[in-house]
Short mmCIF file of C-alpha atoms in Angstrom, two decimals:
data_model
loop_
_atom_site.label_atom_id
_atom_site.label_comp_id
_atom_site.label_asym_id
_atom_site.label_seq_id
_atom_site.Cartn_x
_atom_site.Cartn_y
_atom_site.Cartn_z
CA MET D 1 93.35 -19.55 -142.20
CA GLU D 2 90.19 -17.28 -142.67
CA THR D 3 90.12 -13.62 -141.04
CA TYR D 4 86.86 -12.79 -139.22
CA THR D 5 85.27 -9.79 -137.47
CA LEU D 6 84.30 -9.94 -133.98
CA LEU D 7 80.76 -9.50 -132.87
CA LYS D 8 81.59 -6.30 -131.05
CA ASP D 9 83.19 -4.65 -134.26
CA LEU D 10 79.92 -5.16 -136.40
CA THR D 11 78.31 -1.99 -138.13
CA LEU D 12 75.13 -1.48 -139.82
CA GLY D 13 74.77 -2.67 -143.49
CA ARG D 14 75.94 -5.80 -145.43
CA GLY D 15 78.45 -7.95 -143.66
CA THR D 16 80.75 -9.35 -146.18
CA GLY D 17 83.53 -10.47 -143.93
CA PHE D 18 83.36 -13.87 -141.81
CA ILE D 19 82.34 -14.08 -138.38
CA LYS D 20 83.39 -16.94 -136.35
CA VAL D 21 80.53 -17.77 -133.79
CA ARG D 22 78.78 -20.73 -131.96
CA ILE D 23 75.16 -21.43 -132.05
CA SER D 24 74.60 -20.97 -128.41
CA ARG D 25 70.63 -20.70 -128.29
CA GLU D 26 67.62 -21.23 -130.60
CA TRP D 27 63.96 -20.89 -130.38
CA GLU D 28 60.79 -20.82 -132.59
CA GLY D 29 57.99 -18.32 -132.45
CA ARG D 30 54.35 -19.60 -133.39
CA LYS D 31 51.40 -17.30 -133.95
CA PRO D 32 48.21 -17.95 -131.96
CA GLY D 33 46.74 -21.12 -133.25
CA ALA D 34 49.48 -22.01 -135.68
CA THR D 35 50.42 -25.85 -135.87
CA HIS D 36 54.15 -25.06 -137.13
CA ALA D 37 56.68 -22.49 -136.33
CA THR D 38 56.25 -19.06 -137.99
CA THR D 39 59.63 -17.46 -136.89
CA LYS D 40 63.10 -18.92 -135.72
CA THR D 41 65.70 -16.91 -133.76
CA TYR D 42 69.32 -17.80 -132.76
CA ILE D 43 71.68 -16.25 -130.24
CA ILE D 44 75.18 -16.26 -131.57
CA ILE D 45 78.32 -15.97 -129.52
CA ASP D 46 82.18 -15.48 -130.11
CA GLU D 47 85.42 -16.03 -128.64
CA GLU D 48 85.05 -12.98 -126.33
CA GLY D 49 81.71 -13.93 -125.04
CA THR D 50 79.74 -11.21 -127.06
CA GLN D 51 76.31 -12.26 -127.87
CA VAL D 52 74.16 -11.15 -130.92
CA GLN D 53 70.64 -11.95 -131.82
CA ALA D 54 70.34 -13.63 -135.21
CA GLY D 55 66.92 -13.32 -136.84
CA PRO D 56 64.12 -13.84 -136.42
CA LEU D 57 64.04 -15.94 -139.63
CA GLN D 58 60.82 -15.88 -141.38
CA PHE D 59 58.90 -18.95 -142.31
CA GLY D 60 60.36 -19.49 -145.52
CA LEU D 61 63.92 -19.69 -144.30
CA ILE D 62 63.32 -21.97 -141.31
CA ALA D 63 63.61 -25.36 -142.87
CA GLU D 64 66.70 -24.26 -144.67
CA PHE D 65 68.72 -22.81 -141.71
CA SER D 66 67.41 -25.50 -139.23
CA LYS D 67 69.60 -27.89 -141.54
CA ARG D 68 72.43 -25.65 -142.00
CA LEU D 69 72.84 -24.46 -138.20
CA LEU D 70 73.06 -26.85 -135.38
CA LEU D 71 72.74 -25.82 -131.67
CA GLY D 72 76.41 -25.91 -130.20
CA SER D 73 78.21 -26.06 -133.31
CA VAL D 74 80.86 -23.50 -134.58
CA TYR D 75 80.51 -21.76 -137.90
CA LEU D 76 82.06 -19.20 -140.15
CA ILE D 77 79.26 -17.08 -141.65
CA SER D 78 79.48 -14.30 -144.34
CA ASN D 79 77.27 -12.50 -146.44
CA TYR D 80 74.57 -11.44 -143.76
CA ASP D 81 73.05 -8.17 -142.79
CA VAL D 82 73.60 -6.05 -139.84
CA ALA D 83 70.52 -4.21 -138.55
CA ALA D 84 69.46 -2.13 -135.43
CA ALA D 85 68.34 -4.16 -132.49
CA PRO D 86 64.57 -3.81 -131.65
CA ASP D 87 63.65 -0.94 -129.16
CA THR D 88 62.21 -3.41 -126.60
CA TYR D 89 62.36 -7.14 -125.48
CA ARG D 90 65.93 -7.63 -126.57
CA PRO D 91 66.99 -11.02 -125.47
CA VAL D 92 70.57 -10.07 -125.28
CA PRO D 93 72.03 -6.68 -124.74
CA GLY D 94 73.60 -4.84 -127.80
CA GLU D 95 72.71 -2.41 -130.25
CA TYR D 96 72.75 -4.84 -133.47
CA THR D 97 71.23 -7.95 -134.80
CA VAL D 98 72.08 -10.23 -137.54
CA ASN D 99 69.88 -11.18 -140.22
CA PHE D 100 70.55 -14.28 -142.61
CA HIS D 101 69.08 -14.64 -145.97
CA ARG D 102 69.25 -17.14 -148.80
CA LYS D 103 72.59 -15.99 -149.96
CA THR D 104 74.32 -16.15 -146.58
CA SER D 105 77.26 -18.54 -146.50
CA VAL D 106 77.38 -21.01 -143.57
CA LYS D 107 80.67 -23.17 -143.14
CA LYS D 108 80.85 -25.51 -140.17
CA ILE D 109 84.37 -25.82 -138.57
CA GLY D 110 85.58 -27.81 -135.85
CA ASP D 111 84.92 -26.93 -132.14
CA VAL D 112 86.68 -23.74 -130.74
CA PRO D 113 86.91 -24.23 -126.96
CA ALA D 114 87.66 -20.56 -126.80
CA ILE D 115 84.06 -19.90 -127.80
CA PRO D 116 81.64 -20.49 -124.63
CA MET D 117 78.80 -22.63 -125.02
CA PHE D 118 76.60 -20.19 -123.13
CA GLN D 119 76.55 -16.55 -121.88
CA PHE D 120 73.81 -15.11 -119.69
CA ASN D 121 73.10 -11.71 -118.51
CA LEU D 122 72.21 -12.58 -115.14
CA LYS D 123 70.61 -10.36 -112.60
CA THR D 124 69.87 -10.89 -108.78
CA PHE D 125 66.38 -11.21 -107.54
CA GLU D 126 66.91 -7.71 -106.20
CA GLU D 127 68.12 -6.34 -109.32
CA THR D 128 65.03 -7.58 -111.10
CA LYS D 129 62.74 -5.63 -108.81
CA ALA D 130 64.52 -2.46 -109.75
CA ARG D 131 63.66 -3.23 -113.46
CA LEU D 132 59.85 -2.99 -113.26
CA GLY D 133 58.58 -1.36 -116.27
CA ASP D 134 62.05 -1.56 -118.06
CA VAL D 135 61.78 -3.97 -121.13
CA VAL D 136 64.44 -2.81 -123.17
CA THR D 137 66.69 -5.83 -122.46
CA LEU D 138 65.20 -9.05 -120.96
CA ILE D 139 66.31 -10.49 -117.78
CA ASP D 140 68.12 -13.77 -116.99
CA VAL D 141 68.16 -15.26 -113.50
CA VAL D 142 69.62 -18.20 -111.95
CA GLY D 143 67.97 -19.88 -108.74
CA LYS D 144 67.30 -23.18 -107.06
CA LEU D 145 63.87 -24.65 -108.03
CA LYS D 146 61.69 -24.87 -105.08
CA ASP D 147 58.15 -25.22 -106.27
CA TYR D 148 56.06 -25.39 -109.37
CA THR D 149 52.43 -25.84 -110.36
CA HIS D 150 50.20 -27.35 -112.77
CA ILE D 151 48.96 -25.47 -115.89
CA GLN D 152 46.42 -22.90 -114.93
CA THR D 153 44.11 -21.08 -117.06
CA ALA D 154 43.81 -17.24 -116.80
CA LYS D 155 40.52 -15.14 -117.22
CA SER D 156 41.96 -14.61 -120.89
CA GLY D 157 41.96 -18.18 -121.59
CA LYS D 158 45.86 -18.21 -121.77
CA LYS D 159 47.54 -21.07 -120.13
CA SER D 160 50.47 -20.56 -117.50
CA LEU D 161 52.38 -22.35 -114.73
CA ASP D 162 54.29 -20.81 -111.78
CA ILE D 163 57.61 -21.85 -110.48
CA VAL D 164 59.41 -20.39 -107.48
CA LEU D 165 63.28 -19.83 -107.45
CA ALA D 166 65.30 -19.37 -104.39
CA ASP D 167 68.87 -17.93 -103.91
CA LYS D 168 70.84 -17.76 -100.91
CA ARG D 169 68.90 -14.81 -99.60
CA ASP D 170 65.66 -14.37 -101.51
CA GLU D 171 62.78 -16.11 -103.77
CA ILE D 172 60.96 -14.93 -106.60
CA LYS D 173 58.14 -16.40 -108.67
CA VAL D 174 58.42 -16.84 -112.28
CA THR D 175 55.28 -17.44 -114.63
CA LEU D 176 55.73 -19.32 -117.75
CA TRP D 177 53.08 -18.52 -120.38
CA GLU D 178 51.70 -20.86 -123.15
CA ASN D 179 54.39 -22.65 -125.12
CA GLN D 180 57.09 -21.92 -122.16
CA ALA D 181 54.60 -23.65 -119.79
CA PHE D 182 54.04 -26.76 -121.84
CA GLU D 183 57.74 -27.09 -122.65
CA PHE D 184 58.59 -26.94 -118.93
CA LEU D 185 56.26 -29.77 -118.21
CA LYS D 186 57.98 -32.15 -121.02
CA LEU D 187 61.34 -31.78 -118.80
CA GLU D 188 59.88 -33.33 -115.66
CA ASN D 189 62.90 -35.83 -115.64
CA GLU D 190 65.16 -32.80 -115.34
CA TYR D 191 63.62 -31.17 -112.38
CA THR D 192 62.11 -33.90 -110.31
CA ARG D 193 65.25 -34.48 -108.41
CA ALA D 194 67.35 -32.89 -105.35
CA ASN D 195 69.27 -29.86 -105.77
CA VAL D 196 68.11 -28.67 -109.25
CA ILE D 197 69.34 -25.22 -110.33
CA VAL D 198 67.97 -23.70 -113.31
CA ILE D 199 68.93 -20.64 -115.26
CA ILE D 200 65.98 -18.78 -117.11
CA THR D 201 66.34 -16.45 -119.72
CA GLY D 202 64.09 -13.67 -121.44
CA THR D 203 61.89 -12.50 -118.75
CA SER D 204 60.70 -9.19 -117.52
CA THR D 205 59.44 -7.90 -114.24
CA ARG D 206 55.75 -7.46 -113.47
CA LEU D 207 53.93 -6.16 -110.13
CA VAL D 208 51.14 -8.79 -109.64
CA LYS D 209 48.87 -7.93 -106.67
CA GLY D 210 51.77 -6.43 -104.87
CA GLU D 211 54.20 -9.14 -105.73
CA PHE D 212 57.20 -8.96 -108.02
CA VAL D 213 56.81 -11.77 -110.58
CA LEU D 214 59.09 -12.53 -113.44
CA TRP D 215 56.93 -12.84 -116.71
CA SER D 216 57.93 -15.28 -119.55
CA SER D 217 58.39 -13.93 -123.24
CA SER D 218 58.56 -15.79 -126.50
CA SER D 219 62.51 -15.97 -125.89
CA THR D 220 62.43 -17.54 -122.68
CA GLN D 221 64.26 -20.75 -122.21
CA TYR D 222 65.58 -22.86 -119.08
CA PHE D 223 68.71 -24.78 -118.54
CA PHE D 224 68.97 -27.25 -115.59
CA ASN D 225 72.00 -27.98 -113.82
CA ILE D 226 74.22 -26.83 -116.77
CA ASP D 227 78.09 -26.56 -116.52
CA HIS D 228 78.23 -22.82 -115.83
CA SER D 229 79.91 -20.80 -113.22
CA ALA D 230 76.70 -19.14 -111.84
CA VAL D 231 75.11 -22.82 -111.27
CA THR D 232 78.49 -24.00 -109.37
CA THR D 233 78.65 -20.68 -107.24
CA LEU D 234 74.90 -21.09 -106.18
CA ARG D 235 75.49 -24.62 -105.45
CA GLU D 236 78.12 -24.03 -103.19
CA SER D 237 76.36 -21.21 -101.46
CA THR D 238 73.32 -23.25 -100.80
CA LYS D 239 74.98 -26.65 -100.29
CA LEU D 240 73.27 -27.16 -96.85
CA GLU D 241 70.03 -27.25 -98.50
CA ASN D 242 71.19 -29.82 -101.09
CA SER D 243 68.22 -32.24 -100.35
CA ILE D 244 65.55 -29.86 -101.37
CA ILE D 245 63.34 -31.48 -104.19
CA PRO D 246 61.09 -29.29 -106.04
CA THR D 247 57.34 -29.64 -104.90
CA LEU D 248 54.25 -29.56 -106.92
CA VAL D 249 51.60 -27.53 -105.48
CA PRO D 250 48.19 -26.82 -106.65
CA SER D 251 48.69 -23.10 -107.01
CA MET D 252 50.85 -20.37 -105.54
CA LYS D 253 48.49 -18.37 -103.79
CA SER D 254 49.55 -15.63 -101.40
CA GLN D 255 48.70 -15.45 -97.85
CA GLU D 256 46.52 -12.72 -98.71
CA GLN D 257 44.70 -14.59 -101.63
CA GLN D 258 44.18 -17.43 -99.11
CA ASN D 259 42.55 -15.21 -96.41
CA MET D 260 40.23 -13.62 -99.02
CA ALA D 261 38.03 -16.50 -99.24
CA ASN D 262 36.97 -15.68 -95.38
CA ILE D 263 36.15 -11.93 -96.00
CA GLU D 264 32.63 -10.94 -95.15
CA THR D 265 30.17 -9.30 -97.62
CA VAL D 266 28.31 -6.54 -96.36
CA THR D 267 26.27 -3.53 -97.75
CA ILE D 268 27.37 0.11 -97.87
CA ALA D 269 24.95 0.96 -94.90
CA GLN D 270 26.94 -1.86 -92.83
CA LEU D 271 30.16 -0.35 -93.76
CA PHE D 272 29.29 2.74 -91.93
CA GLU D 273 28.84 0.73 -88.67
CA ALA D 274 32.22 -1.22 -89.18
CA GLN D 275 34.56 -1.32 -86.02
CA LEU D 276 38.36 -2.58 -86.01
CA PRO D 277 38.98 -5.88 -84.31
CA ASP D 278 41.03 -5.47 -81.07
CA GLY D 279 44.55 -5.07 -81.79
CA LYS D 280 44.28 -4.53 -85.66
CA ASN D 281 44.76 -1.55 -87.66
CA PHE D 282 42.44 -2.25 -90.53
CA ILE D 283 39.50 -4.62 -91.49
CA GLU D 284 38.46 -5.88 -95.06
CA PHE D 285 35.16 -6.46 -96.51
CA TYR D 286 33.41 -7.22 -99.85
CA SER D 287 30.68 -4.75 -100.99
CA GLU D 288 28.74 -4.99 -104.25
CA ALA D 289 27.96 -1.42 -105.61
CA THR D 290 27.06 0.57 -108.89
CA VAL D 291 29.27 3.33 -109.81
CA ILE D 292 27.18 6.29 -110.19
CA GLY D 293 29.69 9.21 -110.67
CA LEU D 294 33.21 10.46 -110.42
CA PHE D 295 34.79 13.42 -108.33
CA PRO D 296 36.81 15.52 -110.76
CA ASN D 297 37.85 17.95 -108.22
CA GLU D 298 39.87 15.06 -106.65
CA GLY D 299 42.11 14.50 -109.44
CA TRP D 300 42.70 11.16 -111.27
CA TYR D 301 46.30 10.36 -110.91
CA TYR D 302 49.68 11.06 -108.98
CA ILE D 303 53.44 10.93 -109.49
CA GLY D 304 54.44 7.68 -107.42
CA CYS D 305 57.29 5.19 -107.12
CA ASN D 306 57.40 2.56 -109.72
CA LYS D 307 58.33 0.03 -107.25
CA CYS D 308 56.02 0.39 -104.18
CA GLY D 309 53.40 2.84 -105.65
CA LYS D 310 53.80 5.38 -102.99
CA LYS D 311 53.85 9.04 -103.64
CA MET D 312 57.19 10.90 -104.52
CA ASN D 313 58.31 13.62 -102.42
CA ASP D 314 58.96 17.26 -103.75
CA PHE D 315 62.38 16.11 -104.86
CA GLY D 316 61.14 13.25 -107.02
CA GLN D 317 62.26 10.52 -104.60
CA CYS D 318 60.76 7.82 -102.76
CA ILE D 319 61.66 7.67 -99.27
CA LYS D 320 60.60 3.92 -98.69
CA CYS D 321 62.56 2.68 -101.66
CA SER D 322 65.83 4.80 -102.03
CA HIS D 323 67.18 6.40 -105.02
CA LYS D 324 66.95 3.12 -107.32
CA THR D 325 63.43 4.04 -108.44
CA LYS D 326 61.63 6.05 -111.07
CA PRO D 327 58.55 8.34 -110.93
CA ILE D 328 55.55 7.05 -113.08
CA PRO D 329 51.98 8.38 -113.12
CA ILE D 330 49.47 6.28 -111.00
CA TYR D 331 45.79 6.31 -111.05
CA LYS D 332 43.93 7.31 -107.87
CA VAL D 333 40.26 8.09 -108.69
CA THR D 334 37.22 8.84 -106.18
CA LEU D 335 34.10 7.12 -107.28
CA ALA D 336 30.76 7.71 -106.03
CA VAL D 337 28.76 4.50 -105.69
CA LYS D 338 25.53 3.22 -104.31
CA ASP D 339 23.72 -0.05 -103.63
CA SER D 340 20.10 -0.70 -102.51
CA THR D 341 20.95 0.68 -98.85
CA ALA D 342 23.15 4.05 -99.18
CA ASP D 343 25.51 5.66 -101.32
CA THR D 344 29.06 6.75 -100.49
CA SER D 345 32.65 7.10 -102.05
CA PHE D 346 35.47 4.64 -102.84
CA VAL D 347 38.98 5.56 -103.75
CA ILE D 348 40.34 3.21 -106.46
CA PHE D 349 44.07 2.97 -107.49
CA ASP D 350 45.89 2.07 -110.37
CA ARG D 351 45.73 -1.57 -111.53
CA HIS D 352 42.08 -1.67 -110.28
CA VAL D 353 41.33 1.28 -112.82
CA MET D 354 43.20 -0.59 -115.76
CA LYS D 355 41.09 -3.57 -115.12
CA LEU D 356 38.10 -1.60 -115.69
CA ILE D 357 39.07 0.61 -118.50
CA LYS D 358 42.01 -1.35 -120.01
CA VAL D 359 44.37 1.64 -120.25
CA SER D 360 47.16 2.76 -118.20
CA ALA D 361 47.73 6.15 -116.85
CA GLN D 362 51.11 6.47 -118.72
CA HIS D 363 49.55 5.52 -121.95
CA LEU D 364 46.66 7.76 -121.61
CA LEU D 365 49.10 10.72 -120.81
CA ASN D 366 50.89 9.78 -123.74
CA SER D 367 47.91 9.74 -125.90
CA ASP D 368 45.77 12.62 -124.65
CA GLN D 369 47.34 15.99 -125.04
CA ASN D 370 44.59 17.44 -123.11
CA ALA D 371 45.06 15.46 -119.97
CA THR D 372 46.10 17.12 -117.03
CA PRO D 373 45.78 16.24 -113.09
CA GLU D 374 42.94 18.60 -112.91
CA MET D 375 40.90 17.51 -115.95
CA MET D 376 39.71 14.10 -115.98
CA PRO D 377 39.87 12.24 -119.57
CA PRO D 378 36.51 11.21 -120.90
CA ILE D 379 37.82 7.49 -120.96
CA LEU D 380 37.48 7.30 -117.06
CA ASN D 381 33.66 7.70 -117.54
CA ASN D 382 33.71 4.11 -118.70
CA MET D 383 33.76 3.15 -115.23
CA VAL D 384 30.41 4.81 -114.60
CA GLY D 385 27.39 2.41 -114.68
CA ARG D 386 29.50 -0.57 -113.88
CA THR D 387 28.14 -2.72 -110.98
CA CYS D 388 31.39 -4.28 -109.43
CA ILE D 389 32.26 -6.41 -106.30
CA PHE D 390 34.64 -4.36 -104.32
CA ARG D 391 37.23 -5.39 -101.74
CA LEU D 392 37.70 -2.63 -99.43
CA LYS D 393 40.09 -1.83 -96.45
CA LEU D 394 38.76 0.19 -93.70
CA ASN D 395 41.21 1.77 -91.16
CA GLN D 396 40.92 4.33 -88.39
CA TYR D 397 40.13 6.99 -90.87
CA ASN D 398 36.85 5.18 -91.74
CA THR D 399 35.95 3.47 -88.44
CA VAL D 400 37.13 5.81 -85.73
CA GLN D 401 37.04 9.36 -87.38
CA HIS D 402 33.67 8.04 -89.42
CA LYS D 403 34.94 9.32 -92.73
CA GLU D 404 34.39 7.71 -96.05
CA GLY D 405 36.49 7.44 -99.14
CA PHE D 406 36.96 3.61 -98.62
CA THR D 407 39.97 2.18 -100.24
CA VAL D 408 39.53 -0.23 -102.81
CA MET D 409 41.89 -3.29 -102.73
CA GLU D 410 40.38 -5.34 -105.37
CA VAL D 411 37.50 -5.02 -107.99
CA ASP D 412 35.49 -7.54 -110.15
CA ASP D 413 33.25 -6.43 -112.84
CA VAL D 414 29.90 -7.79 -112.40
CA LYS D 415 27.75 -5.94 -115.12
CA SER D 416 27.52 -2.68 -117.02
CA ASN D 417 24.45 -0.50 -116.76
CA LYS D 418 25.46 1.86 -119.67
CA PRO D 419 27.14 1.45 -122.93
CA THR D 420 30.92 1.91 -122.98
CA SER D 421 31.67 5.53 -124.38
CA ASN D 422 33.93 5.70 -127.47
CA SER D 423 37.60 6.68 -126.95
CA LYS D 424 40.44 7.33 -129.40
CA ILE D 425 42.71 5.82 -126.80
CA ASP D 426 43.49 2.28 -126.98
CA SER D 427 44.97 0.12 -124.34
CA GLY D 428 48.37 -0.77 -126.05
CA GLU D 429 50.47 -3.35 -124.70
CA ASP D 430 50.96 -1.65 -121.36
CA SER D 431 49.90 -4.33 -118.75
CA SER D 432 52.16 -3.21 -115.86
CA GLU D 433 50.52 -3.23 -112.39
CA HIS D 434 51.12 -0.99 -109.45
CA ASP D 435 49.60 -2.21 -106.05
CA LEU D 436 51.05 -2.84 -102.63
CA ASP D 437 50.95 -6.03 -100.55
CA HIS D 438 48.44 -5.93 -97.67
CA GLU D 439 47.71 -8.57 -95.28
CA SER D 440 44.11 -9.55 -94.60
CA THR D 441 42.19 -10.43 -91.38
CA GLU D 442 38.85 -12.46 -90.95
CA PRO D 443 35.96 -10.04 -89.60
CA SER D 444 33.13 -11.33 -87.66
CA GLU D 445 29.52 -10.00 -87.17
CA HIS D 446 30.46 -8.22 -83.69
CA HIS D 447 32.91 -5.83 -85.76
CA LEU D 448 29.51 -4.21 -87.11
CA GLN D 449 27.42 -1.97 -84.87
CA LYS D 450 23.71 -1.66 -85.23
CA LYS D 451 23.86 2.25 -85.23
CA ARG D 452 26.59 4.45 -86.62
CA LYS D 453 28.03 7.29 -84.52
CA LYS D 454 27.64 10.53 -86.78
CA PRO D 455 29.69 13.73 -85.99
CA ASN D 456 26.69 15.99 -86.94
CA ASP D 457 23.92 14.48 -88.93
CA ASP D 458 23.68 11.90 -92.00
CA LYS D 459 23.39 14.17 -94.76
CA TYR D 460 26.14 14.26 -97.44
CA SER D 461 28.19 17.33 -98.82
CA ASP D 462 30.28 17.13 -101.80
CA GLN D 463 32.76 19.68 -100.35
CA VAL D 464 35.95 17.78 -100.33
CA GLN D 465 38.60 17.96 -97.90
CA PRO D 466 41.81 16.02 -97.55
CA PRO D 467 42.18 13.46 -94.70
CA PRO D 468 44.83 13.50 -91.92
CA GLU D 469 48.26 11.98 -93.33
CA ASN D 470 48.40 8.43 -92.59
CA THR D 471 52.23 7.42 -92.16
CA SER D 472 51.69 3.87 -91.82
CA LYS D 473 53.93 1.88 -93.97
CA GLY D 474 52.77 -0.35 -96.99
CA SER D 475 49.57 1.41 -97.78
CA LEU D 476 48.44 3.43 -100.66
CA GLU D 477 45.67 4.97 -98.55
CA VAL D 478 47.97 7.76 -97.43
CA GLU D 479 47.04 9.19 -101.03
CA GLN D 480 43.26 9.12 -100.54
CA GLY D 481 42.13 12.68 -100.86
CA HIS D 482 38.44 12.39 -100.18
CA ASP D 483 36.79 13.18 -97.01
CA ALA D 484 33.17 12.28 -97.54
CA GLN D 485 31.71 13.36 -94.16
CA ARG D 486 27.95 13.15 -93.78
CA HIS D 487 27.21 16.66 -92.34
CA ALA D 488 25.60 18.88 -94.75
CA LYS D 489 22.66 20.79 -93.71
CA ASN D 490 20.95 21.45 -97.02
CA GLY D 491 20.71 17.89 -98.44
CA GLY D 492 23.46 15.96 -99.95
CA GLN D 493 24.47 15.36 -103.55
CA VAL D 494 27.03 13.26 -105.25
CA PRO D 495 28.72 14.12 -108.54
CA PRO D 496 27.35 12.99 -111.96
CA PRO D 497 29.32 11.17 -114.40
CA ASN D 498 32.39 13.49 -115.23
CA SER D 499 32.12 15.57 -118.39
CA GLY D 500 35.84 15.55 -118.90
CA THR D 501 36.06 19.50 -118.22
CA LYS D 502 37.74 21.20 -115.55
CA GLY D 503 35.97 22.47 -112.79
CA SER D 504 33.13 21.36 -110.35
CA PRO D 505 30.69 18.58 -110.86
CA GLY D 506 27.90 19.21 -113.43
CA ASN D 507 24.51 20.40 -112.67
CA LYS D 508 22.66 17.24 -112.79
CA SER D 509 22.78 15.43 -109.00
CA LEU D 510 21.99 12.18 -107.66
CA LYS D 511 20.40 12.18 -104.09
CA ARG D 512 21.75 10.22 -101.46
CA THR D 513 19.52 7.21 -100.32
CA ASN D 514 19.61 7.40 -96.47
CA THR D 515 18.82 4.30 -94.58
#
């Protein structure tokens, strides 16, 4: 009988001894626009349940090994290479991968019951949230399929669909992209019946509009109602809900997104007259405005929680999310904006800044050695001259204390009034998003007064003071540091586009337009 090496005992270099493994999973990769597979990857597993990625095979080897290796079969394999696993996006845990080549020996043997068919690195939904930003090893989850959507088209042109998984305590949304979405639709007979439990592999956690979402990768696969202990356990724990049949829904908009359609559009001058509805702590409006400058003395980022976005305390901890978090740099930039009626200041946070300049704060700090909290990087000037539609959240700080620095909840670029400045910093692959979930309300005309109460007069000062601390939960506006009161006696000014140097705004000033 052939002797063989366990997968856990592999070492770097040429493997001449046999490994006895089952082909547990396989998938093909395609480059955009390709009509055929350009790579193929396997997951192999041995009798101890250890998993290793094999491949990816390049195009010239795909046809050959597709004939020699059959999914689910057991093989003795020799003459392979052992290499270091990739630094990120590993489909299974482990430090090594196995690479096959043309001289690799493959010998099929009879089934070995001791070698399991599947092994998954399953995480609870709560554990996936703690993995935000961690893409070393991808995430596998199991859940009852509750809802799914048709194919949707993103602004980038990429296709996706969403599904919702439920366990005995929680729910989570999974976004399947491109091939994963199309393959899912082909399996309609598998999931359009009651009590469908699915295992989904190869995902990562993203924060999208304040919601934790699992994001598919090229290695994502799904397994419906397979014979696995995790499926049996979940089925038993939710046996009272066995009659649930997955529902096709048009889209999975959050309550916030549904309410957004009813938000009123106002001018900047009307923002000054806003009042809170009775019994409400905030109100939201849309306003179209042009960015005319930045406030460099306000800083441009803070160190916040990777889960909720709130500022870390002096000990580097998030009081809200406990110790299972990590500190990350989060954009917070104060913009000078104007429209045809007036000018004011908006405070814009992390994912909204990234939407406009395509660079994360972390990537920028890693790439620009001169970047400090006090010195704004020149790339932030790319926001100046942009005309955007801003969704704004006004609270007592704005409506009762009559202070500006309105918090931006969403932004859509309308047009640019100046060329984009050149920057050596590229956007990389960092598409993580940091924002919080806020509920919306529907304002009406009586929330706007005809005349605004002013503490002194209606002129503007560029002397910046911090606002009183807002301790309300679930809101990033506690971090806003711009108190743009309209009480300067010598005429108001707003800062010009930031020069990227430390200190006060430049000499060129833009006069406020008073209504």
